[in-house]
Amino acid sequence: MTVETSATATTRFASAGGPSMLLPATVACGVFMTSLDQNVVVTALPGIGESLDRPPSQLGLLITVYVASLIVTMPLGGWLADRFGLRNVYCFALLVFAGASALCGLSENIWMLVGSRALQGCGGALMGTLGQVVILSSFPRDRTLKINMYISLAGQSGPLVGPLVGGALTTYVSWRWIFYINIPIALTAAMLAASMFPTTTKPVRTPFDFPGFLLVGIGMALLVFGMDSVAAKDAASSLIGIELGLAVVILTIAAFYCLRARNPLLDLNLLRIRTFRIAFLTGGSLDTIGLSSVVFLLPLMFQLGFDMSAVQAGSLTFVAAIGSLMMRFFMPRLLNRFGFRRVLVTNTPIVALLVAGFALMQESMPAWIVLAYIFAFGVFRSVQWASTGNLSYSDIAPEQLARFSALYYILWQLAVAISVGFAAALLSLLAGGGKASVDDYRILFVIEGLITLCALSAYLRLTPQDGAHVSGHGAHMSTD
């Protein structure tokens, strides 16, 4: 990567008093918009269907195509940044997102809206992958922990406010405004990025890895649509099997290709870095699969098992996001005091027990006990994900940042897609193809808790010094 991380950049930042904190605020805007648009559509679907005269069964594509577009475009970020410059590509991504949002709002039929959502996902993918590169390229590693914690609040806010914003705008104004609100935010962020983001030296003229892009893109798209079909149960089992089988075959070929190619679009050799491999593959993927399943399973158990309304279930699961948000403020001090290894080794059994503990939920339980339990789960889930997320980049070299960011977000989305698809398939198996009982959900929560606990074997291989230059463990934490 050719982002300024050399002595020249350091001198420039020092003479200017360091990068402005408007820089991470600009990145946070991009993170917030990307996260918001994954969630804001959910409560607007009935209004969109009525306006465009389409049945609800066709509207799930608006969510799936956005996620698929995110995943397919993510590997492009590193190559584009090397080729055209980090600042230029990030500004371009914001303009694409703004333009696609306008097209979404102007859509007069379902297919124009689907196409606009796909374009919106392209812009969101580049903002997501390159935003982290901007932060890691502009600030020393001993400051990135605290900055990333605050930026992650923007990402966590998307699931929190998305359904509320979508419902309010659809009810009182129009569903089209859930897309129009992005335009002024994206344009303002583009102007700030153009004035503050780091420039690059001479771009590296690396040839575009077209075979790698096709293999990864097609494989990931098939996997996302296949997992979505499993979760929605809206396709024949034979078709789902074909989609997932092809996805596995193509992604396996893509993995071998990327390991052998000279300039692969997706650099799997980064997994040779021990802290990244532990934080986001051997350990992080397992706890991501286990923890992400709760978001899918808990509302279903409340509504289909306990006969709650969608509003009742949403008001209970809502507090997990609040717990996650609140804990982010304490994470820098926690990691500074105990280090990544001790936090993960201690927290993994706790959060695994909390996942399995949802099996003990009873319909007759007082609401305050349910709320307190879900809040505690949100707190400890936040500890887990904040720790693995920040440990994963601790040993990444400056020139590897763009490639790391693309691989990181691909693996994250892959783990989430597998989590939902696996949980849906296992739930269907337990239910025998019929309606799942409360006991089926309870068995599944125990299984997901055990999957999360398996991550502990990976975290035990960490040393107390791993990630110390990021957490500040063993030294005085910066108060900046």
XYZ file of C-alpha atoms in Angstrom, residues 33-479:
447
model
C -24.303 4.993 6.670
C -23.145 1.528 5.601
C -24.489 -0.068 8.781
C -27.698 1.968 8.752
C -28.591 0.927 5.218
C -28.247 -2.748 6.111
C -30.990 -2.291 8.726
C -33.129 0.700 7.763
C -34.933 -1.161 4.964
C -36.367 -3.884 7.219
C -39.246 -1.905 8.717
C -39.853 -0.074 5.425
C -40.483 -3.251 3.383
C -44.300 -3.232 3.741
C -44.449 0.405 2.585
C -42.092 -0.292 -0.316
C -44.144 -3.321 -1.352
C -47.374 -1.351 -1.290
C -45.867 1.547 -3.256
C -44.257 -0.655 -5.928
C -47.097 -3.211 -5.961
C -44.896 -6.147 -5.075
C -45.543 -9.032 -2.627
C -43.356 -9.276 0.513
C -41.721 -12.489 -0.769
C -39.876 -10.486 -3.452
C -38.651 -7.745 -1.131
C -36.068 -9.779 0.791
C -33.870 -9.344 -2.280
C -33.427 -5.674 -1.300
C -31.519 -6.795 1.801
C -29.677 -9.734 0.269
C -28.448 -7.875 -2.827
C -26.999 -5.105 -0.638
C -25.027 -7.603 1.483
C -23.900 -9.552 -1.588
C -22.738 -6.349 -3.272
C -20.815 -5.382 -0.132
C -18.968 -8.691 -0.055
C -18.212 -8.859 -3.783
C -16.830 -5.295 -3.881
C -14.742 -5.438 -0.690
C -11.666 -7.068 -2.290
C -11.449 -4.192 -4.794
C -10.633 -1.607 -2.120
C -6.941 -2.375 -1.752
C -6.220 -2.532 -5.486
C -8.154 0.665 -6.215
C -6.399 2.538 -3.394
C -2.994 1.435 -4.667
C -3.907 2.354 -8.218
C -5.712 5.665 -7.780
C -4.901 6.824 -4.246
C -6.647 6.276 -0.926
C -8.228 9.723 -0.712
C -9.493 9.651 -4.308
C -11.102 6.225 -3.967
C -12.729 7.036 -0.623
C -14.261 10.226 -2.006
C -15.424 8.296 -5.073
C -17.065 5.711 -2.792
C -18.975 8.435 -0.943
C -20.191 9.944 -4.208
C -21.282 6.514 -5.488
C -23.156 5.912 -2.239
C -24.868 9.313 -2.461
C -25.814 8.809 -6.117
C -27.095 5.281 -5.494
C -29.140 6.523 -2.523
C -30.764 9.127 -4.784
C -31.552 6.431 -7.366
C -33.066 4.225 -4.648
C -35.380 7.057 -3.627
C -36.363 7.762 -7.238
C -37.038 4.112 -8.113
C -40.395 3.462 -9.743
C -40.149 -0.332 -9.906
C -38.613 -3.152 -7.905
C -35.794 -3.895 -10.339
C -34.563 -0.318 -10.460
C -34.548 -0.370 -6.658
C -32.657 -3.695 -6.571
C -30.047 -2.365 -9.003
C -29.665 0.860 -7.027
C -29.253 -1.121 -3.798
C -26.488 -3.159 -5.439
C -24.709 0.069 -6.467
C -25.188 1.417 -2.951
C -23.516 -1.706 -1.580
C -20.503 -1.088 -3.852
C -19.978 2.359 -2.340
C -20.541 1.057 1.175
C -17.995 -1.738 0.699
C -15.233 0.683 -0.311
C -16.050 3.021 2.582
C -15.936 0.124 5.029
C -12.650 -1.390 3.891
C -10.765 1.865 3.275
C -12.025 3.729 6.342
C -9.964 1.524 8.618
C -6.935 1.989 6.365
C -7.303 5.775 6.735
C -7.246 5.520 10.534
C -4.339 3.077 10.730
C -2.364 5.157 8.214
C -2.949 8.481 9.967
C -2.524 7.699 13.674
C 0.103 5.778 15.672
C -1.005 2.330 16.824
C -1.151 3.359 20.484
C -3.985 5.781 19.610
C -5.949 3.643 17.146
C -7.543 1.476 19.859
C -9.484 4.334 21.407
C -10.299 5.880 18.003
C -11.566 2.574 16.612
C -13.737 2.063 19.690
C -15.539 5.340 19.022
C -15.854 4.626 15.312
C -17.326 1.226 16.131
C -20.087 3.056 18.010
C -21.220 4.362 14.634
C -21.383 0.830 13.265
C -23.226 -0.418 16.350
C -25.713 2.452 16.042
C -26.918 1.212 12.640
C -28.791 -1.843 13.970
C -29.973 0.255 16.912
C -31.551 3.181 15.055
C -32.062 1.648 11.595
C -35.427 -0.027 12.219
C -36.623 3.003 14.205
C -35.628 5.510 11.503
C -37.016 3.303 8.747
C -40.329 2.859 10.516
C -40.728 6.538 11.399
C -39.873 7.872 7.922
C -42.052 5.296 6.192
C -44.988 5.994 8.503
C -44.858 9.786 8.647
C -43.107 10.863 5.414
C -42.279 8.276 2.739
C -40.049 5.197 2.445
C -38.067 7.107 -0.186
C -36.637 9.344 2.541
C -34.791 6.437 4.175
C -32.470 6.777 1.164
C -32.576 10.545 0.654
C -31.214 11.208 4.172
C -27.902 9.655 3.088
C -27.242 12.266 0.412
C -26.282 15.332 2.538
C -24.283 13.141 4.955
C -22.319 11.493 2.141
C -21.626 14.770 0.309
C -20.454 16.489 3.507
C -18.189 13.530 4.316
C -16.777 13.629 0.763
C -15.815 17.306 1.133
C -14.136 16.629 4.493
C -12.317 13.576 3.133
C -11.029 15.550 0.142
C -9.473 18.131 2.453
C -8.123 15.928 5.260
C -7.453 12.354 4.183
C -3.827 11.273 3.605
C -2.467 11.527 0.088
C -0.379 8.865 -1.574
C 3.009 8.620 -3.167
C 3.321 7.353 -6.766
C 0.628 4.733 -7.290
C 1.797 1.150 -7.731
C 0.714 -0.043 -11.175
C -0.282 -3.521 -10.023
C -2.310 -5.342 -12.696
C -5.902 -6.078 -11.784
C -6.451 -9.677 -10.692
C -9.505 -10.382 -12.841
C -9.528 -14.206 -12.376
C -9.320 -13.760 -8.595
C -12.121 -11.194 -8.630
C -14.399 -13.519 -10.611
C -13.688 -16.530 -8.404
C -14.106 -14.682 -5.085
C -17.061 -12.616 -6.301
C -19.069 -15.503 -7.748
C -18.262 -17.793 -4.828
C -19.231 -15.231 -2.196
C -22.402 -14.214 -4.039
C -23.521 -17.853 -4.286
C -22.759 -18.360 -0.602
C -24.704 -15.274 0.506
C -27.755 -16.070 -1.639
C -27.611 -19.727 -0.607
C -27.432 -18.917 3.105
C -30.204 -16.367 2.679
C -32.390 -19.026 1.038
C -31.669 -21.400 3.925
C -32.676 -18.756 6.459
C -35.770 -17.653 4.522
C -36.733 -21.202 3.419
C -37.969 -19.713 0.155
C -36.299 -22.087 -2.312
C -36.265 -25.803 -3.015
C -33.720 -27.750 -0.971
C -32.111 -29.072 -4.164
C -31.551 -25.525 -5.457
C -30.129 -24.410 -2.115
C -27.822 -27.431 -2.117
C -26.587 -26.603 -5.614
C -25.943 -22.951 -4.652
C -24.015 -23.855 -1.498
C -22.142 -26.720 -3.171
C -20.999 -24.496 -6.029
C -20.037 -21.797 -3.518
C -17.801 -24.213 -1.587
C -16.152 -25.526 -4.750
C -15.545 -22.078 -6.257
C -14.274 -20.581 -2.987
C -11.910 -23.538 -2.501
C -10.506 -22.961 -5.994
C -10.291 -19.232 -5.202
C -8.321 -19.946 -2.011
C -5.743 -22.066 -3.848
C -5.525 -19.468 -6.607
C -5.015 -16.559 -4.180
C -2.280 -18.429 -2.326
C -0.360 -19.056 -5.557
C -1.044 -15.881 -7.572
C 1.661 -13.219 -7.768
C -0.598 -10.228 -7.021
C -3.882 -11.695 -5.731
C -6.870 -9.450 -5.162
C -7.447 -11.190 -1.817
C -4.173 -11.767 0.037
C -4.667 -14.986 2.027
C -0.992 -14.948 2.963
C -1.945 -12.434 5.646
C -3.339 -15.387 7.578
C 0.259 -16.402 8.224
C 0.362 -13.527 10.740
C -0.330 -15.300 14.027
C -2.351 -12.626 15.818
C -4.564 -12.028 12.769
C -5.073 -15.771 12.280
C -6.059 -16.308 15.909
C -8.160 -13.154 16.239
C -10.156 -13.674 13.099
C -9.897 -17.231 11.819
C -9.195 -20.034 14.290
C -10.802 -18.180 17.192
C -12.658 -15.153 15.900
C -14.668 -16.989 13.260
C -15.994 -19.476 15.827
C -17.204 -16.889 18.316
C -18.601 -14.729 15.481
C -20.660 -17.689 14.259
C -21.911 -18.415 17.770
C -22.637 -14.832 18.814
C -24.224 -13.741 15.521
C -26.731 -16.586 15.742
C -28.365 -14.962 18.786
C -29.457 -11.972 16.685
C -31.286 -14.406 14.395
C -32.614 -16.939 16.922
C -33.748 -14.823 19.874
C -36.450 -12.766 18.066
C -37.742 -15.982 16.473
C -37.999 -17.763 19.820
C -39.774 -14.799 21.386
C -42.268 -14.453 18.532
C -42.830 -18.043 17.391
C -42.134 -19.818 20.671
C -43.450 -17.361 23.267
C -46.157 -15.819 21.014
C -44.828 -12.269 21.449
C -45.557 -9.549 18.913
C -42.757 -8.130 16.769
C -42.844 -4.952 18.875
C -42.542 -6.890 22.132
C -39.659 -9.006 20.836
C -37.903 -5.958 19.405
C -38.212 -4.012 22.645
C -36.468 -6.849 24.502
C -33.657 -7.602 22.033
C -33.062 -3.853 21.650
C -31.184 -3.708 24.967
C -28.366 -5.944 23.666
C -27.334 -3.115 21.335
C -27.478 -0.656 24.242
C -25.178 -2.905 26.285
C -22.762 -3.150 23.361
C -22.700 0.612 22.894
C -22.094 1.371 26.563
C -19.273 -1.158 26.911
C -17.316 0.367 24.026
C -16.504 3.386 26.185
C -14.711 1.171 28.735
C -12.832 -1.121 26.348
C -9.607 0.930 25.946
C -9.084 0.987 29.721
C -10.001 -2.679 30.104
C -7.534 -3.811 27.430
C -4.888 -1.456 28.764
C -5.235 -2.961 32.235
C -5.411 -6.664 31.362
C -4.179 -7.091 27.764
C -5.795 -8.979 24.894
C -4.942 -12.499 26.081
C -6.369 -12.226 29.567
C -9.505 -10.439 28.383
C -10.262 -13.027 25.670
C -9.389 -16.067 27.805
C -11.642 -14.778 30.590
C -14.470 -13.407 28.468
C -14.880 -16.317 26.015
C -16.270 -18.827 28.586
C -18.529 -16.102 30.014
C -20.035 -15.111 26.669
C -20.366 -18.788 25.640
C -22.269 -19.467 28.859
C -24.525 -16.487 28.177
C -25.332 -17.801 24.681
C -26.185 -21.241 26.070
C -28.093 -19.591 28.916
C -30.790 -18.358 26.537
C -31.998 -21.984 26.632
C -33.245 -21.294 30.173
C -35.569 -18.481 29.070
C -39.171 -19.032 30.098
C -42.303 -17.314 28.829
C -43.303 -16.641 32.446
C -40.038 -14.877 33.347
C -40.408 -11.269 34.583
C -39.510 -8.788 31.864
C -36.830 -7.115 33.976
C -34.885 -10.384 34.309
C -35.034 -10.965 30.543
C -33.944 -7.385 29.875
C -31.067 -7.592 32.370
C -29.854 -10.866 30.863
C -29.967 -9.593 27.275
C -28.205 -6.383 28.362
C -25.427 -8.441 29.997
C -25.093 -10.494 26.818
C -24.695 -7.281 24.809
C -21.955 -6.087 27.171
C -19.875 -9.264 27.016
C -20.459 -9.683 23.274
C -19.043 -6.182 22.825
C -15.957 -7.127 24.871
C -15.384 -10.158 22.641
C -15.781 -8.444 19.293
C -13.910 -5.273 20.273
C -10.979 -7.361 21.500
C -10.694 -9.605 18.439
C -11.280 -6.707 16.044
C -8.446 -4.617 17.452
C -6.058 -7.524 18.002
C -6.441 -8.596 14.372
C -4.569 -5.562 12.970
C -1.914 -5.316 15.707
C 0.873 -6.926 13.642
C -0.193 -5.754 10.183
C 2.539 -3.798 8.377
C 1.628 -0.367 6.925
C 1.963 -1.565 3.333
C -0.470 -4.443 4.082
C -3.291 -2.313 5.503
C -5.542 -2.140 2.455
C -5.242 -5.861 1.740
C -5.818 -6.640 5.423
C -8.950 -4.512 5.564
C -10.480 -6.243 2.523
C -9.746 -9.714 3.924
C -10.995 -8.741 7.401
C -14.398 -7.588 6.193
C -14.775 -10.523 3.803
C -14.140 -12.992 6.651
C -16.516 -11.090 8.921
C -19.396 -11.131 6.445
C -18.633 -14.757 5.633
C -18.841 -15.740 9.312
C -22.141 -13.880 9.759
C -23.651 -15.486 6.633
C -22.547 -18.951 7.805
C -23.913 -18.233 11.285
C -27.436 -17.402 10.106
C -27.531 -20.162 7.492
C -26.202 -22.812 9.879
C -28.644 -21.801 12.630
C -31.586 -21.823 10.194
C -30.632 -25.220 8.753
C -30.127 -26.804 12.173
C -33.386 -25.336 13.454
C -35.235 -26.812 10.468
C -33.561 -30.182 11.110
C -34.535 -30.153 14.790
C -38.110 -29.198 13.899
C -38.355 -32.003 11.323
C -39.419 -29.548 8.638
C -42.380 -28.304 10.680
C -42.819 -25.482 13.153
C -39.949 -25.266 15.629
C -40.834 -25.726 19.288
C -39.338 -23.821 22.212
C -37.262 -26.912 23.045
C -35.744 -26.826 19.542
C -34.541 -23.270 20.152
C -33.140 -24.288 23.529
C -31.108 -27.129 22.037
C -29.778 -24.794 19.368
C -28.705 -22.146 21.897
C -26.685 -24.796 23.762
C -25.015 -25.871 20.498
C -24.175 -22.255 19.615
C -22.743 -21.744 23.103
C -20.451 -24.754 22.623
C -19.303 -23.406 19.242
C -18.429 -20.095 20.916
C -16.543 -21.915 23.692
C -14.380 -23.715 21.111
C -12.747 -20.361 20.329
C -11.033 -20.519 23.740
C -8.540 -23.112 22.463
C -7.250 -20.540 19.967
C -7.050 -17.645 22.444
C -5.020 -19.758 24.867
C -2.221 -19.659 22.268
C -1.888 -15.886 22.662
C 0.899 -14.415 24.777
C 0.517 -11.542 27.269
C 2.608 -9.354 24.926
C 0.393 -9.873 21.859
C -1.107 -6.560 20.770
C 0.536 -4.671 23.662
C 1.565 -1.790 21.386
C -2.126 -1.340 20.516
C -3.696 -1.868 23.952
C -0.911 -0.165 25.893
C -0.874 -3.142 28.288
C 2.185 -2.955 30.500
C 2.597 0.783 29.857
C 0.721 3.943 30.755
C -2.280 4.346 28.479
C -2.380 7.518 26.436
C -4.956 10.015 27.582
